[in-house]
PDB file of N, CA and C in Angstrom:
ATOM      1  N   MET A 692      97.832  65.998  77.144  1.00 53.00           N
ATOM      2  CA  MET A 692      97.011  66.198  75.961  1.00 53.00           C
ATOM      3  C   MET A 692      97.889  66.746  74.843  1.00 53.00           C
ATOM      4  N   PHE A 693      97.524  66.463  73.623  1.00 61.00           N
ATOM      5  CA  PHE A 693      98.310  66.924  72.497  1.00 61.00           C
ATOM      6  C   PHE A 693      97.698  68.199  71.923  1.00 61.00           C
ATOM      7  N   ARG A 694      98.536  68.981  71.295  1.00 71.00           N
ATOM      8  CA  ARG A 694      98.134  70.281  70.751  1.00 71.00           C
ATOM      9  C   ARG A 694      98.035  70.204  69.242  1.00 71.00           C
ATOM     10  N   ARG A 695      97.008  70.821  68.685  1.00 77.00           N
ATOM     11  CA  ARG A 695      96.791  70.821  67.240  1.00 77.00           C
ATOM     12  C   ARG A 695      96.596  72.244  66.745  1.00 77.00           C
ATOM     13  N   LEU A 696      96.851  72.431  65.467  1.00 82.00           N
ATOM     14  CA  LEU A 696      96.536  73.687  64.790  1.00 82.00           C
ATOM     15  C   LEU A 696      95.215  73.527  64.050  1.00 82.00           C
ATOM     16  N   PRO A 697      94.505  74.617  63.813  1.00 83.00           N
ATOM     17  CA  PRO A 697      93.297  74.533  62.980  1.00 83.00           C
ATOM     18  C   PRO A 697      93.676  74.056  61.576  1.00 83.00           C
ATOM     19  N   PRO A 698      92.724  73.494  60.808  1.00 85.00           N
ATOM     20  CA  PRO A 698      93.035  72.956  59.479  1.00 85.00           C
ATOM     21  C   PRO A 698      93.733  73.940  58.538  1.00 85.00           C
ATOM     22  N   PHE A 699      93.470  75.224  58.687  1.00 82.00           N
ATOM     23  CA  PHE A 699      94.087  76.207  57.785  1.00 82.00           C
ATOM     24  C   PHE A 699      95.190  76.990  58.485  1.00 82.00           C
ATOM     25  N   GLY A 700      95.862  76.345  59.450  1.00 75.00           N
ATOM     26  CA  GLY A 700      96.966  76.991  60.149  1.00 75.00           C
ATOM     27  C   GLY A 700      96.482  77.752  61.356  1.00 75.00           C
ATOM     28  N   GLY A 701      97.311  78.591  61.860  1.00 80.00           N
ATOM     29  CA  GLY A 701      96.981  79.405  63.018  1.00 80.00           C
ATOM     30  C   GLY A 701      97.774  80.683  62.941  1.00 80.00           C
ATOM     31  N   ASP A 702      97.745  81.423  64.026  1.00 85.00           N
ATOM     32  CA  ASP A 702      98.546  82.642  64.006  1.00 85.00           C
ATOM     33  C   ASP A 702     100.026  82.266  64.008  1.00 85.00           C
ATOM     34  N   GLN A 703     100.871  83.204  63.640  1.00 88.00           N
ATOM     35  CA  GLN A 703     102.306  82.913  63.494  1.00 88.00           C
ATOM     36  C   GLN A 703     102.926  82.388  64.773  1.00 88.00           C
ATOM     37  N   ARG A 704     102.519  82.909  65.906  1.00 88.00           N
ATOM     38  CA  ARG A 704     103.088  82.467  67.177  1.00 88.00           C
ATOM     39  C   ARG A 704     102.755  81.000  67.450  1.00 88.00           C
ATOM     40  N   ALA A 705     101.488  80.619  67.241  1.00 86.00           N
ATOM     41  CA  ALA A 705     101.077  79.230  67.472  1.00 86.00           C
ATOM     42  C   ALA A 705     101.836  78.277  66.548  1.00 86.00           C
ATOM     43  N   VAL A 706     101.951  78.646  65.276  1.00 87.00           N
ATOM     44  CA  VAL A 706     102.681  77.809  64.322  1.00 87.00           C
ATOM     45  C   VAL A 706     104.146  77.689  64.745  1.00 87.00           C
ATOM     46  N   ALA A 707     104.761  78.788  65.106  1.00 89.00           N
ATOM     47  CA  ALA A 707     106.169  78.773  65.522  1.00 89.00           C
ATOM     48  C   ALA A 707     106.362  77.908  66.766  1.00 89.00           C
ATOM     49  N   GLU A 708     105.464  78.009  67.750  1.00 86.00           N
ATOM     50  CA  GLU A 708     105.590  77.213  68.972  1.00 86.00           C
ATOM     51  C   GLU A 708     105.492  75.722  68.675  1.00 86.00           C
ATOM     52  N   ILE A 709     104.562  75.354  67.825  1.00 85.00           N
ATOM     53  CA  ILE A 709     104.398  73.936  67.507  1.00 85.00           C
ATOM     54  C   ILE A 709     105.565  73.420  66.671  1.00 85.00           C
ATOM     55  N   VAL A 710     105.994  74.159  65.676  1.00 88.00           N
ATOM     56  CA  VAL A 710     107.130  73.726  64.850  1.00 88.00           C
ATOM     57  C   VAL A 710     108.400  73.649  65.701  1.00 88.00           C
ATOM     58  N   ASN A 711     108.635  74.624  66.565  1.00 90.00           N
ATOM     59  CA  ASN A 711     109.809  74.568  67.437  1.00 90.00           C
ATOM     60  C   ASN A 711     109.730  73.375  68.383  1.00 90.00           C
ATOM     61  N   GLY A 712     108.542  73.072  68.869  1.00 85.00           N
ATOM     62  CA  GLY A 712     108.372  71.892  69.712  1.00 85.00           C
ATOM     63  C   GLY A 712     108.716  70.614  68.963  1.00 85.00           C
ATOM     64  N   ILE A 713     108.265  70.517  67.708  1.00 87.00           N
ATOM     65  CA  ILE A 713     108.582  69.345  66.889  1.00 87.00           C
ATOM     66  C   ILE A 713     110.096  69.220  66.710  1.00 87.00           C
ATOM     67  N   MET A 714     110.756  70.325  66.432  1.00 91.00           N
ATOM     68  CA  MET A 714     112.209  70.303  66.260  1.00 91.00           C
ATOM     69  C   MET A 714     112.934  69.912  67.547  1.00 91.00           C
ATOM     70  N   ASP A 715     112.288  70.129  68.691  1.00 89.00           N
ATOM     71  CA  ASP A 715     112.859  69.746  69.989  1.00 89.00           C
ATOM     72  C   ASP A 715     112.435  68.343  70.409  1.00 89.00           C
ATOM     73  N   GLY A 716     111.766  67.610  69.503  1.00 86.00           N
ATOM     74  CA  GLY A 716     111.374  66.236  69.800  1.00 86.00           C
ATOM     75  C   GLY A 716     110.019  66.101  70.465  1.00 86.00           C
ATOM     76  N   LYS A 717     109.285  67.178  70.583  1.00 85.00           N
ATOM     77  CA  LYS A 717     107.968  67.154  71.225  1.00 85.00           C
ATOM     78  C   LYS A 717     106.898  66.971  70.159  1.00 85.00           C
ATOM     79  N   THR A 718     106.710  65.732  69.727  1.00 85.00           N
ATOM     80  CA  THR A 718     105.790  65.472  68.627  1.00 85.00           C
ATOM     81  C   THR A 718     104.389  65.084  69.094  1.00 85.00           C
ATOM     82  N   ASN A 719     104.143  65.131  70.379  1.00 85.00           N
ATOM     83  CA  ASN A 719     102.796  64.899  70.927  1.00 85.00           C
ATOM     84  C   ASN A 719     102.188  63.578  70.477  1.00 85.00           C
ATOM     85  N   ASN A 720     102.980  62.523  70.438  1.00 91.00           N
ATOM     86  CA  ASN A 720     102.457  61.217  70.047  1.00 91.00           C
ATOM     87  C   ASN A 720     102.808  60.141  71.071  1.00 91.00           C
ATOM     88  N   THR A 721     102.827  60.515  72.355  1.00 93.00           N
ATOM     89  CA  THR A 721     103.199  59.582  73.412  1.00 93.00           C
ATOM     90  C   THR A 721     102.062  59.423  74.408  1.00 93.00           C
ATOM     91  N   GLY A 722     102.163  58.368  75.208  1.00 95.00           N
ATOM     92  CA  GLY A 722     101.187  58.135  76.263  1.00 95.00           C
ATOM     93  C   GLY A 722     101.662  57.035  77.184  1.00 95.00           C
ATOM     94  N   THR A 723     100.814  56.682  78.144  1.00 97.00           N
ATOM     95  CA  THR A 723     101.117  55.603  79.078  1.00 97.00           C
ATOM     96  C   THR A 723      99.943  54.633  79.112  1.00 97.00           C
ATOM     97  N   VAL A 724     100.253  53.376  79.397  1.00 97.00           N
ATOM     98  CA  VAL A 724      99.224  52.342  79.523  1.00 97.00           C
ATOM     99  C   VAL A 724      99.697  51.324  80.558  1.00 97.00           C
ATOM    100  N   THR A 725      98.749  50.789  81.315  1.00 96.00           N
ATOM    101  CA  THR A 725      99.012  49.705  82.251  1.00 96.00           C
ATOM    102  C   THR A 725      98.236  48.488  81.763  1.00 96.00           C
ATOM    103  N   LEU A 726      98.928  47.366  81.563  1.00 96.00           N
ATOM    104  CA  LEU A 726      98.247  46.160  81.107  1.00 96.00           C
ATOM    105  C   LEU A 726      97.256  45.700  82.167  1.00 96.00           C
ATOM    106  N   THR A 727      96.128  45.177  81.724  1.00 95.00           N
ATOM    107  CA  THR A 727      95.075  44.733  82.630  1.00 95.00           C
ATOM    108  C   THR A 727      95.527  43.501  83.394  1.00 95.00           C
ATOM    109  N   GLN A 728      95.430  43.582  84.716  1.00 94.00           N
ATOM    110  CA  GLN A 728      95.838  42.496  85.593  1.00 94.00           C
ATOM    111  C   GLN A 728      94.890  41.306  85.431  1.00 94.00           C
ATOM    112  N   SER A 729      95.442  40.095  85.447  1.00 94.00           N
ATOM    113  CA  SER A 729      94.677  38.840  85.362  1.00 94.00           C
ATOM    114  C   SER A 729      93.815  38.770  84.102  1.00 94.00           C
ATOM    115  N   ALA A 730      94.341  39.255  82.993  1.00 95.00           N
ATOM    116  CA  ALA A 730      93.645  39.211  81.704  1.00 95.00           C
ATOM    117  C   ALA A 730      94.670  38.939  80.610  1.00 95.00           C
ATOM    118  N   THR A 731      94.195  38.615  79.428  1.00 96.00           N
ATOM    119  CA  THR A 731      95.112  38.346  78.311  1.00 96.00           C
ATOM    120  C   THR A 731      95.071  39.438  77.252  1.00 96.00           C
ATOM    121  N   SER A 732      94.297  40.495  77.500  1.00 96.00           N
ATOM    122  CA  SER A 732      94.306  41.618  76.568  1.00 96.00           C
ATOM    123  C   SER A 732      93.973  42.906  77.307  1.00 96.00           C
ATOM    124  N   THR A 733      94.423  43.998  76.723  1.00 97.00           N
ATOM    125  CA  THR A 733      94.183  45.335  77.252  1.00 97.00           C
ATOM    126  C   THR A 733      93.802  46.215  76.082  1.00 97.00           C
ATOM    127  N   THR A 734      92.796  47.058  76.254  1.00 98.00           N
ATOM    128  CA  THR A 734      92.430  48.012  75.218  1.00 98.00           C
ATOM    129  C   THR A 734      93.142  49.328  75.485  1.00 98.00           C
ATOM    130  N   LEU A 735      93.907  49.764  74.519  1.00 97.00           N
ATOM    131  CA  LEU A 735      94.594  51.053  74.575  1.00 97.00           C
ATOM    132  C   LEU A 735      93.731  52.039  73.798  1.00 97.00           C
ATOM    133  N   THR A 736      93.185  53.022  74.494  1.00 97.00           N
ATOM    134  CA  THR A 736      92.316  54.010  73.866  1.00 97.00           C
ATOM    135  C   THR A 736      93.069  55.320  73.713  1.00 97.00           C
ATOM    136  N   ASP A 737      93.166  55.789  72.474  1.00 96.00           N
ATOM    137  CA  ASP A 737      93.859  57.038  72.173  1.00 96.00           C
ATOM    138  C   ASP A 737      93.343  57.524  70.824  1.00 96.00           C
ATOM    139  N   ALA A 738      92.817  58.728  70.780  1.00 93.00           N
ATOM    140  CA  ALA A 738      92.217  59.267  69.554  1.00 93.00           C
ATOM    141  C   ALA A 738      93.195  59.305  68.388  1.00 93.00           C
ATOM    142  N   ARG A 739      94.495  59.269  68.656  1.00 93.00           N
ATOM    143  CA  ARG A 739      95.497  59.361  67.598  1.00 93.00           C
ATOM    144  C   ARG A 739      95.775  58.034  66.909  1.00 93.00           C
ATOM    145  N   ILE A 740      95.243  56.935  67.420  1.00 97.00           N
ATOM    146  CA  ILE A 740      95.462  55.611  66.829  1.00 97.00           C
ATOM    147  C   ILE A 740      94.544  55.433  65.624  1.00 97.00           C
ATOM    148  N   GLY A 741      95.113  54.884  64.555  1.00 97.00           N
ATOM    149  CA  GLY A 741      94.348  54.540  63.361  1.00 97.00           C
ATOM    150  C   GLY A 741      94.659  53.114  62.958  1.00 97.00           C
ATOM    151  N   PRO A 742      93.954  52.592  61.955  1.00 97.00           N
ATOM    152  CA  PRO A 742      94.156  51.201  61.523  1.00 97.00           C
ATOM    153  C   PRO A 742      95.571  50.885  61.047  1.00 97.00           C
ATOM    154  N   GLU A 743      96.316  51.875  60.601  1.00 97.00           N
ATOM    155  CA  GLU A 743      97.676  51.655  60.101  1.00 97.00           C
ATOM    156  C   GLU A 743      98.759  52.157  61.058  1.00 97.00           C
ATOM    157  N   SER A 744      98.386  52.599  62.233  1.00 97.00           N
ATOM    158  CA  SER A 744      99.353  53.153  63.190  1.00 97.00           C
ATOM    159  C   SER A 744     100.341  52.093  63.655  1.00 97.00           C
ATOM    160  N   VAL A 745     101.556  52.537  63.901  1.00 97.00           N
ATOM    161  CA  VAL A 745     102.577  51.708  64.536  1.00 97.00           C
ATOM    162  C   VAL A 745     102.662  52.166  65.981  1.00 97.00           C
ATOM    163  N   ILE A 746     102.566  51.221  66.907  1.00 97.00           N
ATOM    164  CA  ILE A 746     102.613  51.533  68.337  1.00 97.00           C
ATOM    165  C   ILE A 746     103.854  50.867  68.908  1.00 97.00           C
ATOM    166  N   ILE A 747     104.742  51.671  69.452  1.00 96.00           N
ATOM    167  CA  ILE A 747     106.000  51.186  70.015  1.00 96.00           C
ATOM    168  C   ILE A 747     105.944  51.394  71.523  1.00 96.00           C
ATOM    169  N   MET A 748     106.175  50.313  72.273  1.00 96.00           N
ATOM    170  CA  MET A 748     106.043  50.373  73.725  1.00 96.00           C
ATOM    171  C   MET A 748     107.381  50.184  74.426  1.00 96.00           C
ATOM    172  N   THR A 749     107.515  50.838  75.593  1.00 97.00           N
ATOM    173  CA  THR A 749     108.697  50.714  76.435  1.00 97.00           C
ATOM    174  C   THR A 749     108.255  50.376  77.854  1.00 97.00           C
ATOM    175  N   PRO A 750     108.763  49.288  78.448  1.00 97.00           N
ATOM    176  CA  PRO A 750     108.374  48.958  79.819  1.00 97.00           C
ATOM    177  C   PRO A 750     108.944  49.971  80.807  1.00 97.00           C
ATOM    178  N   MET A 751     108.150  50.273  81.838  1.00 97.00           N
ATOM    179  CA  MET A 751     108.568  51.261  82.834  1.00 97.00           C
ATOM    180  C   MET A 751     108.776  50.661  84.224  1.00 97.00           C
ATOM    181  N   THR A 752     108.485  49.372  84.400  1.00 96.00           N
ATOM    182  CA  THR A 752     108.699  48.695  85.673  1.00 96.00           C
ATOM    183  C   THR A 752     109.396  47.362  85.413  1.00 96.00           C
ATOM    184  N   SER A 753     109.931  46.780  86.464  1.00 96.00           N
ATOM    185  CA  SER A 753     110.605  45.489  86.344  1.00 96.00           C
ATOM    186  C   SER A 753     109.640  44.413  85.852  1.00 96.00           C
ATOM    187  N   ASN A 754     108.432  44.392  86.404  1.00 94.00           N
ATOM    188  CA  ASN A 754     107.444  43.393  85.966  1.00 94.00           C
ATOM    189  C   ASN A 754     107.021  43.621  84.523  1.00 94.00           C
ATOM    190  N   ALA A 755     106.905  44.864  84.109  1.00 95.00           N
ATOM    191  CA  ALA A 755     106.575  45.154  82.714  1.00 95.00           C
ATOM    192  C   ALA A 755     107.700  44.674  81.790  1.00 95.00           C
ATOM    193  N   ALA A 756     108.931  44.846  82.217  1.00 95.00           N
ATOM    194  CA  ALA A 756     110.067  44.391  81.412  1.00 95.00           C
ATOM    195  C   ALA A 756     110.032  42.875  81.222  1.00 95.00           C
ATOM    196  N   LYS A 757     109.587  42.144  82.247  1.00 92.00           N
ATOM    197  CA  LYS A 757     109.477  40.684  82.146  1.00 92.00           C
ATOM    198  C   LYS A 757     108.404  40.274  81.149  1.00 92.00           C
ATOM    199  N   GLU A 758     107.358  41.059  81.025  1.00 88.00           N
ATOM    200  CA  GLU A 758     106.253  40.753  80.115  1.00 88.00           C
ATOM    201  C   GLU A 758     106.446  41.333  78.713  1.00 88.00           C
ATOM    202  N   PHE A 759     107.458  42.161  78.548  1.00 89.00           N
ATOM    203  CA  PHE A 759     107.658  42.901  77.302  1.00 89.00           C
ATOM    204  C   PHE A 759     107.657  42.013  76.074  1.00 89.00           C
ATOM    205  N   GLY A 760     108.314  40.882  76.137  1.00 88.00           N
ATOM    206  CA  GLY A 760     108.408  39.981  74.987  1.00 88.00           C
ATOM    207  C   GLY A 760     107.126  39.237  74.677  1.00 88.00           C
ATOM    208  N   THR A 761     106.154  39.285  75.580  1.00 90.00           N
ATOM    209  CA  THR A 761     104.899  38.556  75.363  1.00 90.00           C
ATOM    210  C   THR A 761     103.758  39.474  74.935  1.00 90.00           C
ATOM    211  N   CYS A 762     103.986  40.765  74.892  1.00 93.00           N
ATOM    212  CA  CYS A 762     102.931  41.735  74.585  1.00 93.00           C
ATOM    213  C   CYS A 762     103.065  42.197  73.132  1.00 93.00           C
ATOM    214  N   PHE A 763     101.938  42.184  72.410  1.00 96.00           N
ATOM    215  CA  PHE A 763     101.952  42.670  71.038  1.00 96.00           C
ATOM    216  C   PHE A 763     100.616  43.327  70.703  1.00 96.00           C
ATOM    217  N   VAL A 764     100.636  44.154  69.665  1.00 97.00           N
ATOM    218  CA  VAL A 764      99.424  44.828  69.199  1.00 97.00           C
ATOM    219  C   VAL A 764      98.711  43.862  68.259  1.00 97.00           C
ATOM    220  N   SER A 765      97.541  43.381  68.673  1.00 97.00           N
ATOM    221  CA  SER A 765      96.837  42.374  67.881  1.00 97.00           C
ATOM    222  C   SER A 765      95.736  42.955  67.003  1.00 97.00           C
ATOM    223  N   ALA A 766      95.324  44.208  67.271  1.00 97.00           N
ATOM    224  CA  ALA A 766      94.293  44.844  66.441  1.00 97.00           C
ATOM    225  C   ALA A 766      94.368  46.348  66.614  1.00 97.00           C
ATOM    226  N   ARG A 767      94.011  47.082  65.540  1.00 97.00           N
ATOM    227  CA  ARG A 767      93.966  48.550  65.571  1.00 97.00           C
ATOM    228  C   ARG A 767      92.746  49.023  64.810  1.00 97.00           C
ATOM    229  N   ILE A 768      92.058  49.979  65.379  1.00 98.00           N
ATOM    230  CA  ILE A 768      90.966  50.666  64.703  1.00 98.00           C
ATOM    231  C   ILE A 768      91.095  52.143  65.040  1.00 98.00           C
ATOM    232  N   ASN A 769      90.273  52.972  64.449  1.00 98.00           N
ATOM    233  CA  ASN A 769      90.322  54.395  64.779  1.00 98.00           C
ATOM    234  C   ASN A 769      90.021  54.592  66.264  1.00 98.00           C
ATOM    235  N   GLY A 770      90.987  55.125  66.983  1.00 97.00           N
ATOM    236  CA  GLY A 770      90.805  55.473  68.384  1.00 97.00           C
ATOM    237  C   GLY A 770      91.211  54.442  69.407  1.00 97.00           C
ATOM    238  N   SER A 771      91.585  53.222  68.970  1.00 98.00           N
ATOM    239  CA  SER A 771      92.014  52.236  69.970  1.00 98.00           C
ATOM    240  C   SER A 771      92.803  51.103  69.331  1.00 98.00           C
ATOM    241  N   ALA A 772      93.491  50.378  70.204  1.00 98.00           N
ATOM    242  CA  ALA A 772      94.252  49.202  69.800  1.00 98.00           C
ATOM    243  C   ALA A 772      94.098  48.143  70.876  1.00 98.00           C
ATOM    244  N   THR A 773      94.165  46.884  70.466  1.00 98.00           N
ATOM    245  CA  THR A 773      94.125  45.783  71.415  1.00 98.00           C
ATOM    246  C   THR A 773      95.543  45.283  71.624  1.00 98.00           C
ATOM    247  N   LEU A 774      95.957  45.232  72.886  1.00 97.00           N
ATOM    248  CA  LEU A 774      97.264  44.697  73.264  1.00 97.00           C
ATOM    249  C   LEU A 774      97.030  43.301  73.822  1.00 97.00           C
ATOM    250  N   THR A 775      97.637  42.295  73.221  1.00 97.00           N
ATOM    251  CA  THR A 775      97.503  40.922  73.698  1.00 97.00           C
ATOM    252  C   THR A 775      98.762  40.574  74.485  1.00 97.00           C
ATOM    253  N   HIS A 776      98.563  39.914  75.630  1.00 95.00           N
ATOM    254  CA  HIS A 776      99.678  39.635  76.543  1.00 95.00           C
ATOM    255  C   HIS A 776      99.342  38.435  77.410  1.00 95.00           C
ATOM    256  N   GLN A 777     100.320  37.990  78.199  1.00 93.00           N
ATOM    257  CA  GLN A 777     100.107  36.879  79.116  1.00 93.00           C
ATOM    258  C   GLN A 777      99.202  37.304  80.263  1.00 93.00           C
ATOM    259  N   ASN A 778      98.515  36.325  80.828  1.00 94.00           N
ATOM    260  CA  ASN A 778      97.709  36.547  82.026  1.00 94.00           C
ATOM    261  C   ASN A 778      98.646  36.539  83.228  1.00 94.00           C
ATOM    262  N   THR A 779      98.735  37.656  83.917  1.00 89.00           N
ATOM    263  CA  THR A 779      99.621  37.765  85.066  1.00 89.00           C
ATOM    264  C   THR A 779      98.906  38.486  86.203  1.00 89.00           C
ATOM    265  N   GLY A 780      99.310  38.182  87.412  1.00 90.00           N
ATOM    266  CA  GLY A 780      98.700  38.804  88.583  1.00 90.00           C
ATOM    267  C   GLY A 780      99.336  40.126  88.975  1.00 90.00           C
ATOM    268  N   HIS A 781     100.370  40.539  88.256  1.00 91.00           N
ATOM    269  CA  HIS A 781     101.041  41.794  88.591  1.00 91.00           C
ATOM    270  C   HIS A 781     100.181  42.993  88.212  1.00 91.00           C
ATOM    271  N   ALA A 782     100.183  43.996  89.090  1.00 92.00           N
ATOM    272  CA  ALA A 782      99.383  45.205  88.835  1.00 92.00           C
ATOM    273  C   ALA A 782     100.223  46.336  88.248  1.00 92.00           C
ATOM    274  N   ASP A 783     101.529  46.185  88.236  1.00 95.00           N
ATOM    275  CA  ASP A 783     102.409  47.286  87.817  1.00 95.00           C
ATOM    276  C   ASP A 783     103.014  47.060  86.436  1.00 95.00           C
ATOM    277  N   LEU A 784     102.202  46.624  85.493  1.00 96.00           N
ATOM    278  CA  LEU A 784     102.686  46.395  84.134  1.00 96.00           C
ATOM    279  C   LEU A 784     102.524  47.678  83.341  1.00 96.00           C
ATOM    280  N   ASP A 785     103.358  48.643  83.694  1.00 97.00           N
ATOM    281  CA  ASP A 785     103.270  50.010  83.145  1.00 97.00           C
ATOM    282  C   ASP A 785     104.207  50.177  81.960  1.00 97.00           C
ATOM    283  N   PHE A 786     103.659  50.748  80.889  1.00 97.00           N
ATOM    284  CA  PHE A 786     104.417  51.018  79.673  1.00 97.00           C
ATOM    285  C   PHE A 786     104.181  52.452  79.228  1.00 97.00           C
ATOM    286  N   THR A 787     105.173  53.020  78.568  1.00 97.00           N
ATOM    287  CA  THR A 787     104.963  54.234  77.794  1.00 97.00           C
ATOM    288  C   THR A 787     104.913  53.797  76.340  1.00 97.00           C
ATOM    289  N   TYR A 788     104.283  54.605  75.508  1.00 97.00           N
ATOM    290  CA  TYR A 788     104.182  54.241  74.093  1.00 97.00           C
ATOM    291  C   TYR A 788     104.257  55.479  73.226  1.00 97.00           C
ATOM    292  N   ILE A 789     104.619  55.229  71.962  1.00 96.00           N
ATOM    293  CA  ILE A 789     104.515  56.255  70.932  1.00 96.00           C
ATOM    294  C   ILE A 789     103.658  55.706  69.802  1.00 96.00           C
ATOM    295  N   ILE A 790     102.968  56.605  69.138  1.00 96.00           N
ATOM    296  CA  ILE A 790     102.136  56.246  67.991  1.00 96.00           C
ATOM    297  C   ILE A 790     102.737  56.935  66.773  1.00 96.00           C
ATOM    298  N   VAL A 791     102.980  56.162  65.728  1.00 95.00           N
ATOM    299  CA  VAL A 791     103.484  56.727  64.477  1.00 95.00           C
ATOM    300  C   VAL A 791     102.489  56.371  63.388  1.00 95.00           C
ATOM    301  N   GLY A 792     102.030  57.364  62.678  1.00 89.00           N
ATOM    302  CA  GLY A 792     101.101  57.145  61.576  1.00 89.00           C
ATOM    303  C   GLY A 792      99.656  57.085  61.989  1.00 89.00           C
TER     304      GLY A 792
END
């Protein structure tokens, strides 16, 4: 789960912990997804996704690496994105992703 500050900041310790985490590369914008087996699309649900978000994926298994070039983000709305991909019988199409914007 990702950590947020209240709209008007937080106590100094909370702000320092979050800013230090950001400086250490912990930007809380990552997740994992497994493509739906025997289907041509997968819905990626994440509250951080918006209509203009960029989603960058990295394959985590050999079968996912084989499908990497066929998978793309075909739609984005607040809270989810549609990933379009080939229909495959593999169950281990595991990816990690980052969301920017």
